[in-house]
mmCIF file of N, CA and C in Angstrom:
data_model
loop_
_atom_site.group_PDB
_atom_site.id
_atom_site.type_symbol
_atom_site.label_atom_id
_atom_site.label_comp_id
_atom_site.label_asym_id
_atom_site.label_seq_id
_atom_site.Cartn_x
_atom_site.Cartn_y
_atom_site.Cartn_z
ATOM 1 N N MET A 1349 18.726 44.393 -2.309
ATOM 2 C CA MET A 1349 18.192 43.600 -3.397
ATOM 3 C C MET A 1349 16.780 44.048 -3.727
ATOM 4 N N SER A 1350 16.529 44.056 -4.988
ATOM 5 C CA SER A 1350 15.183 44.445 -5.389
ATOM 6 C C SER A 1350 14.264 43.237 -5.332
ATOM 7 N N ASN A 1351 12.998 43.500 -5.422
ATOM 8 C CA ASN A 1351 11.984 42.448 -5.359
ATOM 9 C C ASN A 1351 12.121 41.484 -6.534
ATOM 10 N N LYS A 1352 12.460 42.018 -7.736
ATOM 11 C CA LYS A 1352 12.607 41.174 -8.927
ATOM 12 C C LYS A 1352 13.789 40.222 -8.764
ATOM 13 N N THR A 1353 14.892 40.710 -8.186
ATOM 14 C CA THR A 1353 16.067 39.867 -7.971
ATOM 15 C C THR A 1353 15.745 38.752 -6.985
ATOM 16 N N THR A 1354 15.044 39.089 -5.930
ATOM 17 C CA THR A 1354 14.647 38.096 -4.935
ATOM 18 C C THR A 1354 13.744 37.048 -5.570
ATOM 19 N N THR A 1355 12.817 37.487 -6.389
ATOM 20 C CA THR A 1355 11.910 36.568 -7.066
ATOM 21 C C THR A 1355 12.684 35.636 -7.989
ATOM 22 N N ASN A 1356 13.637 36.187 -8.751
ATOM 23 C CA ASN A 1356 14.452 35.354 -9.637
ATOM 24 C C ASN A 1356 15.273 34.347 -8.842
ATOM 25 N N LEU A 1357 15.844 34.786 -7.729
ATOM 26 C CA LEU A 1357 16.606 33.878 -6.875
ATOM 27 C C LEU A 1357 15.708 32.775 -6.330
ATOM 28 N N ASP A 1358 14.500 33.134 -5.915
ATOM 29 C CA ASP A 1358 13.553 32.130 -5.408
ATOM 30 C C ASP A 1358 13.231 31.096 -6.482
ATOM 31 N N VAL A 1359 13.069 31.557 -7.713
ATOM 32 C CA VAL A 1359 12.775 30.647 -8.818
ATOM 33 C C VAL A 1359 13.959 29.715 -9.055
ATOM 34 N N LEU A 1360 15.165 30.270 -9.062
ATOM 35 C CA LEU A 1360 16.364 29.453 -9.269
ATOM 36 C C LEU A 1360 16.551 28.438 -8.141
ATOM 37 N N ILE A 1361 16.316 28.869 -6.918
ATOM 38 C CA ILE A 1361 16.427 27.967 -5.770
ATOM 39 C C ILE A 1361 15.415 26.837 -5.887
ATOM 40 N N GLU A 1362 14.193 27.170 -6.263
ATOM 41 C CA GLU A 1362 13.153 26.148 -6.410
ATOM 42 C C GLU A 1362 13.508 25.163 -7.525
ATOM 43 N N GLN A 1363 14.059 25.666 -8.622
ATOM 44 C CA GLN A 1363 14.472 24.787 -9.718
ATOM 45 C C GLN A 1363 15.567 23.827 -9.258
ATOM 46 N N GLU A 1364 16.544 24.332 -8.521
ATOM 47 C CA GLU A 1364 17.634 23.485 -8.041
ATOM 48 C C GLU A 1364 17.128 22.461 -7.024
ATOM 49 N N ARG A 1365 16.203 22.866 -6.177
ATOM 50 C CA ARG A 1365 15.618 21.917 -5.223
ATOM 51 C C ARG A 1365 14.880 20.805 -5.952
ATOM 52 N N ARG A 1366 14.139 21.173 -6.991
ATOM 53 C CA ARG A 1366 13.395 20.183 -7.769
ATOM 54 C C ARG A 1366 14.366 19.210 -8.441
ATOM 55 N N ARG A 1367 15.444 19.758 -9.032
ATOM 56 C CA ARG A 1367 16.444 18.890 -9.677
ATOM 57 C C ARG A 1367 17.080 17.947 -8.664
ATOM 58 N N ALA A 1368 17.429 18.488 -7.503
ATOM 59 C CA ALA A 1368 18.049 17.663 -6.459
ATOM 60 C C ALA A 1368 17.083 16.584 -5.996
ATOM 61 N N SER A 1369 15.832 16.962 -5.830
ATOM 62 C CA SER A 1369 14.820 15.999 -5.410
ATOM 63 C C SER A 1369 14.665 14.893 -6.444
ATOM 64 N N GLU A 1370 14.686 15.240 -7.713
ATOM 65 C CA GLU A 1370 14.584 14.249 -8.784
ATOM 66 C C GLU A 1370 15.800 13.327 -8.786
ATOM 67 N N ARG A 1371 17.004 13.900 -8.568
ATOM 68 C CA ARG A 1371 18.215 13.069 -8.516
ATOM 69 C C ARG A 1371 18.164 12.113 -7.336
ATOM 70 N N ILE A 1372 17.704 12.596 -6.196
ATOM 71 C CA ILE A 1372 17.595 11.744 -5.006
ATOM 72 C C ILE A 1372 16.601 10.621 -5.251
ATOM 73 N N ALA A 1373 15.464 10.934 -5.846
ATOM 74 C CA ALA A 1373 14.460 9.906 -6.147
ATOM 75 C C ALA A 1373 15.033 8.874 -7.107
ATOM 76 N N LYS A 1374 15.788 9.319 -8.112
ATOM 77 C CA LYS A 1374 16.402 8.395 -9.065
ATOM 78 C C LYS A 1374 17.412 7.491 -8.360
ATOM 79 N N LEU A 1375 18.218 8.053 -7.469
ATOM 80 C CA LEU A 1375 19.182 7.251 -6.708
ATOM 81 C C LEU A 1375 18.484 6.237 -5.810
ATOM 82 N N LYS A 1376 17.385 6.641 -5.193
ATOM 83 C CA LYS A 1376 16.631 5.711 -4.336
ATOM 84 C C LYS A 1376 16.041 4.571 -5.154
ATOM 85 N N ARG A 1377 15.518 4.896 -6.340
ATOM 86 C CA ARG A 1377 14.977 3.839 -7.208
ATOM 87 C C ARG A 1377 16.079 2.877 -7.646
ATOM 88 N N ALA A 1378 17.243 3.421 -7.971
ATOM 89 C CA ALA A 1378 18.366 2.578 -8.388
ATOM 90 C C ALA A 1378 18.819 1.686 -7.236
ATOM 91 N N ALA A 1379 18.874 2.237 -6.025
ATOM 92 C CA ALA A 1379 19.281 1.443 -4.861
ATOM 93 C C ALA A 1379 18.274 0.341 -4.585
ATOM 94 N N ALA A 1380 16.983 0.642 -4.709
ATOM 95 C CA ALA A 1380 15.946 -0.371 -4.487
ATOM 96 C C ALA A 1380 16.037 -1.469 -5.547
ATOM 97 N N ALA A 1381 16.297 -1.095 -6.792
ATOM 98 C CA ALA A 1381 16.433 -2.088 -7.858
ATOM 99 C C ALA A 1381 17.649 -2.975 -7.602
ATOM 100 N N GLU A 1382 18.744 -2.386 -7.167
ATOM 101 C CA GLU A 1382 19.939 -3.166 -6.854
ATOM 102 C C GLU A 1382 19.673 -4.132 -5.702
ATOM 103 N N LEU A 1383 18.959 -3.673 -4.698
ATOM 104 C CA LEU A 1383 18.620 -4.538 -3.561
ATOM 105 C C LEU A 1383 17.740 -5.704 -4.015
ATOM 106 N N ARG A 1384 16.792 -5.443 -4.921
ATOM 107 C CA ARG A 1384 15.955 -6.526 -5.449
ATOM 108 C C ARG A 1384 16.798 -7.552 -6.210
ATOM 109 N N ARG A 1385 17.783 -7.060 -6.980
ATOM 110 C CA ARG A 1385 18.664 -7.985 -7.705
ATOM 111 C C ARG A 1385 19.482 -8.825 -6.726
ATOM 112 N N ILE A 1386 19.986 -8.200 -5.672
ATOM 113 C CA ILE A 1386 20.753 -8.937 -4.661
ATOM 114 C C ILE A 1386 19.872 -9.963 -3.967
ATOM 115 N N ASP A 1387 18.663 -9.533 -3.583
ATOM 116 C CA ASP A 1387 17.734 -10.470 -2.925
ATOM 117 C C ASP A 1387 17.429 -11.657 -3.835
ATOM 118 N N GLY A 1388 17.229 -11.405 -5.096
ATOM 119 C CA GLY A 1388 16.967 -12.480 -6.046
ATOM 120 C C GLY A 1388 18.138 -13.437 -6.141
ATOM 121 N N LYS A 1389 19.345 -12.894 -6.158
ATOM 122 C CA LYS A 1389 20.533 -13.739 -6.229
ATOM 123 C C LYS A 1389 20.690 -14.568 -4.948
ATOM 124 N N VAL A 1390 20.419 -13.949 -3.788
ATOM 125 C CA VAL A 1390 20.493 -14.675 -2.522
ATOM 126 C C VAL A 1390 19.503 -15.842 -2.534
ATOM 127 N N ILE A 1391 18.306 -15.600 -3.032
ATOM 128 C CA ILE A 1391 17.292 -16.659 -3.106
ATOM 129 C C ILE A 1391 17.764 -17.787 -4.024
ATOM 130 N N ASP A 1392 18.331 -17.414 -5.171
ATOM 131 C CA ASP A 1392 18.843 -18.441 -6.095
ATOM 132 C C ASP A 1392 19.941 -19.270 -5.438
ATOM 133 N N LEU A 1393 20.874 -18.590 -4.758
ATOM 134 C CA LEU A 1393 21.963 -19.301 -4.086
ATOM 135 C C LEU A 1393 21.433 -20.206 -2.977
ATOM 136 N N LEU A 1394 20.494 -19.696 -2.199
ATOM 137 C CA LEU A 1394 19.915 -20.496 -1.120
ATOM 138 C C LEU A 1394 19.216 -21.725 -1.681
ATOM 139 N N ARG A 1395 18.442 -21.526 -2.739
ATOM 140 C CA ARG A 1395 17.717 -22.640 -3.365
ATOM 141 C C ARG A 1395 18.700 -23.704 -3.872
ATOM 142 N N ASP A 1396 19.818 -23.256 -4.454
ATOM 143 C CA ASP A 1396 20.795 -24.195 -5.011
ATOM 144 C C ASP A 1396 21.648 -24.863 -3.927
ATOM 145 N N GLN A 1397 22.069 -24.088 -2.938
ATOM 146 C CA GLN A 1397 23.030 -24.595 -1.963
ATOM 147 C C GLN A 1397 22.386 -25.295 -0.770
ATOM 148 N N ASN A 1398 21.160 -24.910 -0.444
ATOM 149 C CA ASN A 1398 20.513 -25.514 0.716
ATOM 150 C C ASN A 1398 19.007 -25.624 0.459
ATOM 151 N N PRO A 1399 18.601 -26.549 -0.385
ATOM 152 C CA PRO A 1399 17.188 -26.643 -0.781
ATOM 153 C C PRO A 1399 16.243 -26.952 0.384
ATOM 154 N N ASP A 1400 16.701 -27.713 1.373
ATOM 155 C CA ASP A 1400 15.830 -28.012 2.519
ATOM 156 C C ASP A 1400 15.509 -26.751 3.309
ATOM 157 N N LEU A 1401 16.530 -25.958 3.558
ATOM 158 C CA LEU A 1401 16.316 -24.694 4.276
ATOM 159 C C LEU A 1401 15.429 -23.765 3.455
ATOM 160 N N TYR A 1402 15.666 -23.719 2.148
ATOM 161 C CA TYR A 1402 14.845 -22.888 1.278
ATOM 162 C C TYR A 1402 13.369 -23.300 1.361
ATOM 163 N N ASP A 1403 13.098 -24.596 1.287
ATOM 164 C CA ASP A 1403 11.722 -25.094 1.362
ATOM 165 C C ASP A 1403 11.081 -24.756 2.703
ATOM 166 N N ARG A 1404 11.850 -24.925 3.789
ATOM 167 C CA ARG A 1404 11.318 -24.619 5.122
ATOM 168 C C ARG A 1404 11.002 -23.132 5.258
ATOM 169 N N LEU A 1405 11.903 -22.290 4.757
ATOM 170 C CA LEU A 1405 11.678 -20.848 4.839
ATOM 171 C C LEU A 1405 10.502 -20.412 3.961
ATOM 172 N N CYS A 1406 10.349 -21.042 2.808
ATOM 173 C CA CYS A 1406 9.184 -20.739 1.950
ATOM 174 C C CYS A 1406 7.889 -21.084 2.672
ATOM 175 N N HIS A 1407 7.884 -22.221 3.333
ATOM 176 C CA HIS A 1407 6.698 -22.641 4.077
ATOM 177 C C HIS A 1407 6.405 -21.660 5.222
ATOM 178 N N GLU A 1408 7.437 -21.257 5.967
ATOM 179 C CA GLU A 1408 7.253 -20.303 7.059
ATOM 180 C C GLU A 1408 6.757 -18.958 6.537
ATOM 181 N N ALA A 1409 7.307 -18.523 5.406
ATOM 182 C CA ALA A 1409 6.886 -17.245 4.826
ATOM 183 C C ALA A 1409 5.424 -17.307 4.385
ATOM 184 N N SER A 1410 5.033 -18.423 3.788
ATOM 185 C CA SER A 1410 3.636 -18.582 3.362
ATOM 186 C C SER A 1410 2.693 -18.544 4.560
ATOM 187 N N GLU A 1411 3.078 -19.220 5.626
ATOM 188 C CA GLU A 1411 2.247 -19.211 6.836
ATOM 189 C C GLU A 1411 2.169 -17.813 7.441
ATOM 190 N N ALA A 1412 3.286 -17.101 7.452
ATOM 191 C CA ALA A 1412 3.293 -15.743 8.004
ATOM 192 C C ALA A 1412 2.401 -14.819 7.181
ATOM 193 N N ILE A 1413 2.449 -14.946 5.870
ATOM 194 C CA ILE A 1413 1.609 -14.117 5.001
ATOM 195 C C ILE A 1413 0.138 -14.438 5.218
ATOM 196 N N ALA A 1414 -0.183 -15.716 5.339
ATOM 197 C CA ALA A 1414 -1.572 -16.115 5.588
ATOM 198 C C ALA A 1414 -2.051 -15.581 6.936
ATOM 199 N N ALA A 1415 -1.193 -15.639 7.952
ATOM 200 C CA ALA A 1415 -1.569 -15.129 9.276
ATOM 201 C C ALA A 1415 -1.785 -13.624 9.237
ATOM 202 N N GLU A 1416 -0.949 -12.906 8.503
ATOM 203 C CA GLU A 1416 -1.126 -11.452 8.370
ATOM 204 C C GLU A 1416 -2.441 -11.134 7.671
ATOM 205 N N LYS A 1417 -2.773 -11.924 6.670
ATOM 206 C CA LYS A 1417 -4.021 -11.714 5.930
ATOM 207 C C LYS A 1417 -5.225 -11.903 6.848
ATOM 208 N N VAL A 1418 -5.190 -12.963 7.664
ATOM 209 C CA VAL A 1418 -6.284 -13.214 8.611
ATOM 210 C C VAL A 1418 -6.372 -12.075 9.620
ATOM 211 N N LYS A 1419 -5.226 -11.618 10.097
ATOM 212 C CA LYS A 1419 -5.195 -10.539 11.080
ATOM 213 C C LYS A 1419 -5.799 -9.251 10.497
ATOM 214 N N ARG A 1420 -5.425 -8.909 9.246
ATOM 215 C CA ARG A 1420 -5.993 -7.724 8.596
ATOM 216 C C ARG A 1420 -7.492 -7.871 8.411
ATOM 217 N N SER A 1421 -7.912 -9.062 8.011
ATOM 218 C CA SER A 1421 -9.337 -9.307 7.803
ATOM 219 C C SER A 1421 -10.108 -9.141 9.105
ATOM 220 N N ASN A 1422 -9.572 -9.698 10.187
ATOM 221 C CA ASN A 1422 -10.236 -9.568 11.492
ATOM 222 C C ASN A 1422 -10.308 -8.112 11.938
ATOM 223 N N ARG A 1423 -9.219 -7.359 11.711
ATOM 224 C CA ARG A 1423 -9.231 -5.939 12.080
ATOM 225 C C ARG A 1423 -10.279 -5.189 11.278
ATOM 226 N N ALA A 1424 -10.395 -5.511 9.996
ATOM 227 C CA ALA A 1424 -11.391 -4.844 9.151
ATOM 228 C C ALA A 1424 -12.798 -5.169 9.610
ATOM 229 N N LYS A 1425 -13.034 -6.423 9.963
ATOM 230 C CA LYS A 1425 -14.349 -6.820 10.451
ATOM 231 C C LYS A 1425 -14.678 -6.126 11.761
ATOM 232 N N GLU A 1426 -13.690 -6.052 12.666
ATOM 233 C CA GLU A 1426 -13.910 -5.372 13.943
ATOM 234 C C GLU A 1426 -14.197 -3.893 13.724
ATOM 235 N N ALA A 1427 -13.456 -3.274 12.822
ATOM 236 C CA ALA A 1427 -13.664 -1.854 12.542
ATOM 237 C C ALA A 1427 -15.053 -1.618 11.965
ATOM 238 N N ALA A 1428 -15.480 -2.515 11.084
ATOM 239 C CA ALA A 1428 -16.803 -2.367 10.468
ATOM 240 C C ALA A 1428 -17.901 -2.548 11.503
ATOM 241 N N SER A 1429 -17.735 -3.516 12.396
ATOM 242 C CA SER A 1429 -18.790 -3.750 13.385
ATOM 243 C C SER A 1429 -18.774 -2.689 14.478
ATOM 244 N N SER A 1430 -17.614 -2.182 14.839
ATOM 245 C CA SER A 1430 -17.565 -1.178 15.902
ATOM 246 C C SER A 1430 -18.018 0.188 15.422
ATOM 247 N N SER A 1431 -17.901 0.447 14.126
ATOM 248 C CA SER A 1431 -18.338 1.736 13.602
ATOM 249 C C SER A 1431 -19.822 1.728 13.286
ATOM 250 N N GLY A 1432 -20.455 0.624 13.522
ATOM 251 C CA GLY A 1432 -21.889 0.544 13.272
ATOM 252 C C GLY A 1432 -22.198 0.232 11.835
ATOM 253 N N ALA A 1433 -21.202 -0.050 11.051
ATOM 254 C CA ALA A 1433 -21.358 -0.381 9.640
ATOM 255 C C ALA A 1433 -22.304 0.587 8.959
ATOM 256 N N VAL A 1434 -21.809 1.276 7.980
ATOM 257 C CA VAL A 1434 -22.586 2.287 7.272
ATOM 258 C C VAL A 1434 -23.819 1.643 6.661
ATOM 259 N N ASN A 1435 -24.974 2.246 6.914
ATOM 260 C CA ASN A 1435 -26.233 1.725 6.397
ATOM 261 C C ASN A 1435 -26.865 2.811 5.556
ATOM 262 N N ASP A 1436 -27.029 2.534 4.282
ATOM 263 C CA ASP A 1436 -27.641 3.526 3.405
ATOM 264 C C ASP A 1436 -29.156 3.467 3.432
ATOM 265 N N GLY A 1437 -29.684 2.553 4.222
ATOM 266 C CA GLY A 1437 -31.118 2.483 4.403
ATOM 267 C C GLY A 1437 -31.824 1.654 3.356
ATOM 268 N N ALA A 1438 -31.126 1.101 2.392
ATOM 269 C CA ALA A 1438 -31.811 0.381 1.323
ATOM 270 C C ALA A 1438 -31.713 -1.126 1.459
ATOM 271 N N ALA A 1439 -30.553 -1.624 1.751
ATOM 272 C CA ALA A 1439 -30.338 -3.060 1.628
ATOM 273 C C ALA A 1439 -30.668 -3.850 2.877
ATOM 274 N N SER A 1440 -30.497 -3.282 4.051
ATOM 275 C CA SER A 1440 -30.587 -4.111 5.247
ATOM 276 C C SER A 1440 -31.828 -3.839 6.090
ATOM 277 N N GLN A 1441 -32.895 -3.364 5.492
ATOM 278 C CA GLN A 1441 -34.108 -3.141 6.246
ATOM 279 C C GLN A 1441 -34.893 -4.438 6.350
ATOM 280 N N THR A 1442 -35.404 -4.683 7.558
ATOM 281 C CA THR A 1442 -36.250 -5.862 7.729
ATOM 282 C C THR A 1442 -37.688 -5.406 7.846
ATOM 283 N N VAL A 1443 -38.587 -6.208 7.305
ATOM 284 C CA VAL A 1443 -40.001 -5.853 7.303
ATOM 285 C C VAL A 1443 -40.780 -7.007 7.906
ATOM 286 N N ASP A 1444 -41.639 -6.676 8.857
ATOM 287 C CA ASP A 1444 -42.531 -7.673 9.449
ATOM 288 C C ASP A 1444 -43.768 -7.729 8.556
ATOM 289 N N ALA A 1445 -43.956 -8.843 7.860
ATOM 290 C CA ALA A 1445 -45.030 -8.969 6.874
ATOM 291 C C ALA A 1445 -46.411 -8.780 7.487
ATOM 292 N N GLU A 1446 -46.614 -9.172 8.739
ATOM 293 C CA GLU A 1446 -47.936 -9.047 9.369
ATOM 294 C C GLU A 1446 -48.295 -7.598 9.626
ATOM 295 N N HIS A 1447 -47.312 -6.752 9.927
ATOM 296 C CA HIS A 1447 -47.585 -5.373 10.306
ATOM 297 C C HIS A 1447 -47.223 -4.373 9.215
ATOM 298 N N GLU A 1448 -46.946 -4.863 8.047
ATOM 299 C CA GLU A 1448 -46.581 -3.978 6.953
ATOM 300 C C GLU A 1448 -47.827 -3.307 6.393
ATOM 301 N N GLU A 1449 -47.738 -1.997 6.247
ATOM 302 C CA GLU A 1449 -48.842 -1.260 5.650
ATOM 303 C C GLU A 1449 -48.417 -0.856 4.248
ATOM 304 N N VAL A 1450 -49.331 -1.022 3.315
ATOM 305 C CA VAL A 1450 -49.013 -0.667 1.937
ATOM 306 C C VAL A 1450 -49.689 0.647 1.630
ATOM 307 N N ALA A 1451 -48.896 1.603 1.235
ATOM 308 C CA ALA A 1451 -49.432 2.926 0.862
ATOM 309 C C ALA A 1451 -49.725 2.914 -0.630
ATOM 310 N N PRO A 1452 -50.728 3.629 -1.048
ATOM 311 C CA PRO A 1452 -51.022 3.674 -2.482
ATOM 312 C C PRO A 1452 -49.904 4.363 -3.248
ATOM 313 N N TRP A 1453 -49.711 3.893 -4.462
ATOM 314 C CA TRP A 1453 -48.649 4.457 -5.300
ATOM 315 C C TRP A 1453 -49.197 5.694 -5.980
ATOM 316 N N ASN A 1454 -48.419 6.779 -5.909
ATOM 317 C CA ASN A 1454 -48.864 8.040 -6.493
ATOM 318 C C ASN A 1454 -48.040 8.426 -7.712
ATOM 319 N N GLY A 1455 -47.562 7.440 -8.437
ATOM 320 C CA GLY A 1455 -46.649 7.685 -9.545
ATOM 321 C C GLY A 1455 -47.307 8.132 -10.740
#
C-alpha cells in the first residue's frame, strides 16, 4: 500500500468512528430522555396511588439534599482553611494604628 492509500484509509476510518460516536451519543441521549419520562410517570403514579408514601419520600429526599449541601459546604470550608486560603495581600491585612508609619506620597 502506498502512503496516499493509507492516509485515505485513515481518513475514512476516522470519519466512520466519528459517525459511530455521534450515533452512540444520540442513542444515549434518547435512552436518558426515555428514562426521565418513565421516572416522571412513576412519580405521577406514586403521587396518585399512594400520596402518603409520596409525601414521606419527598420529605426524605429534601432532607437528604439539604444534608448533602451542608456536607459539601463543610468540605469546601475545610479545604479553604487547610490550604491557607489564598491571600492576595489586599483585603485581609491588619494594621496596628499605634505603630503605623505613614510614608510620604510620591505621586
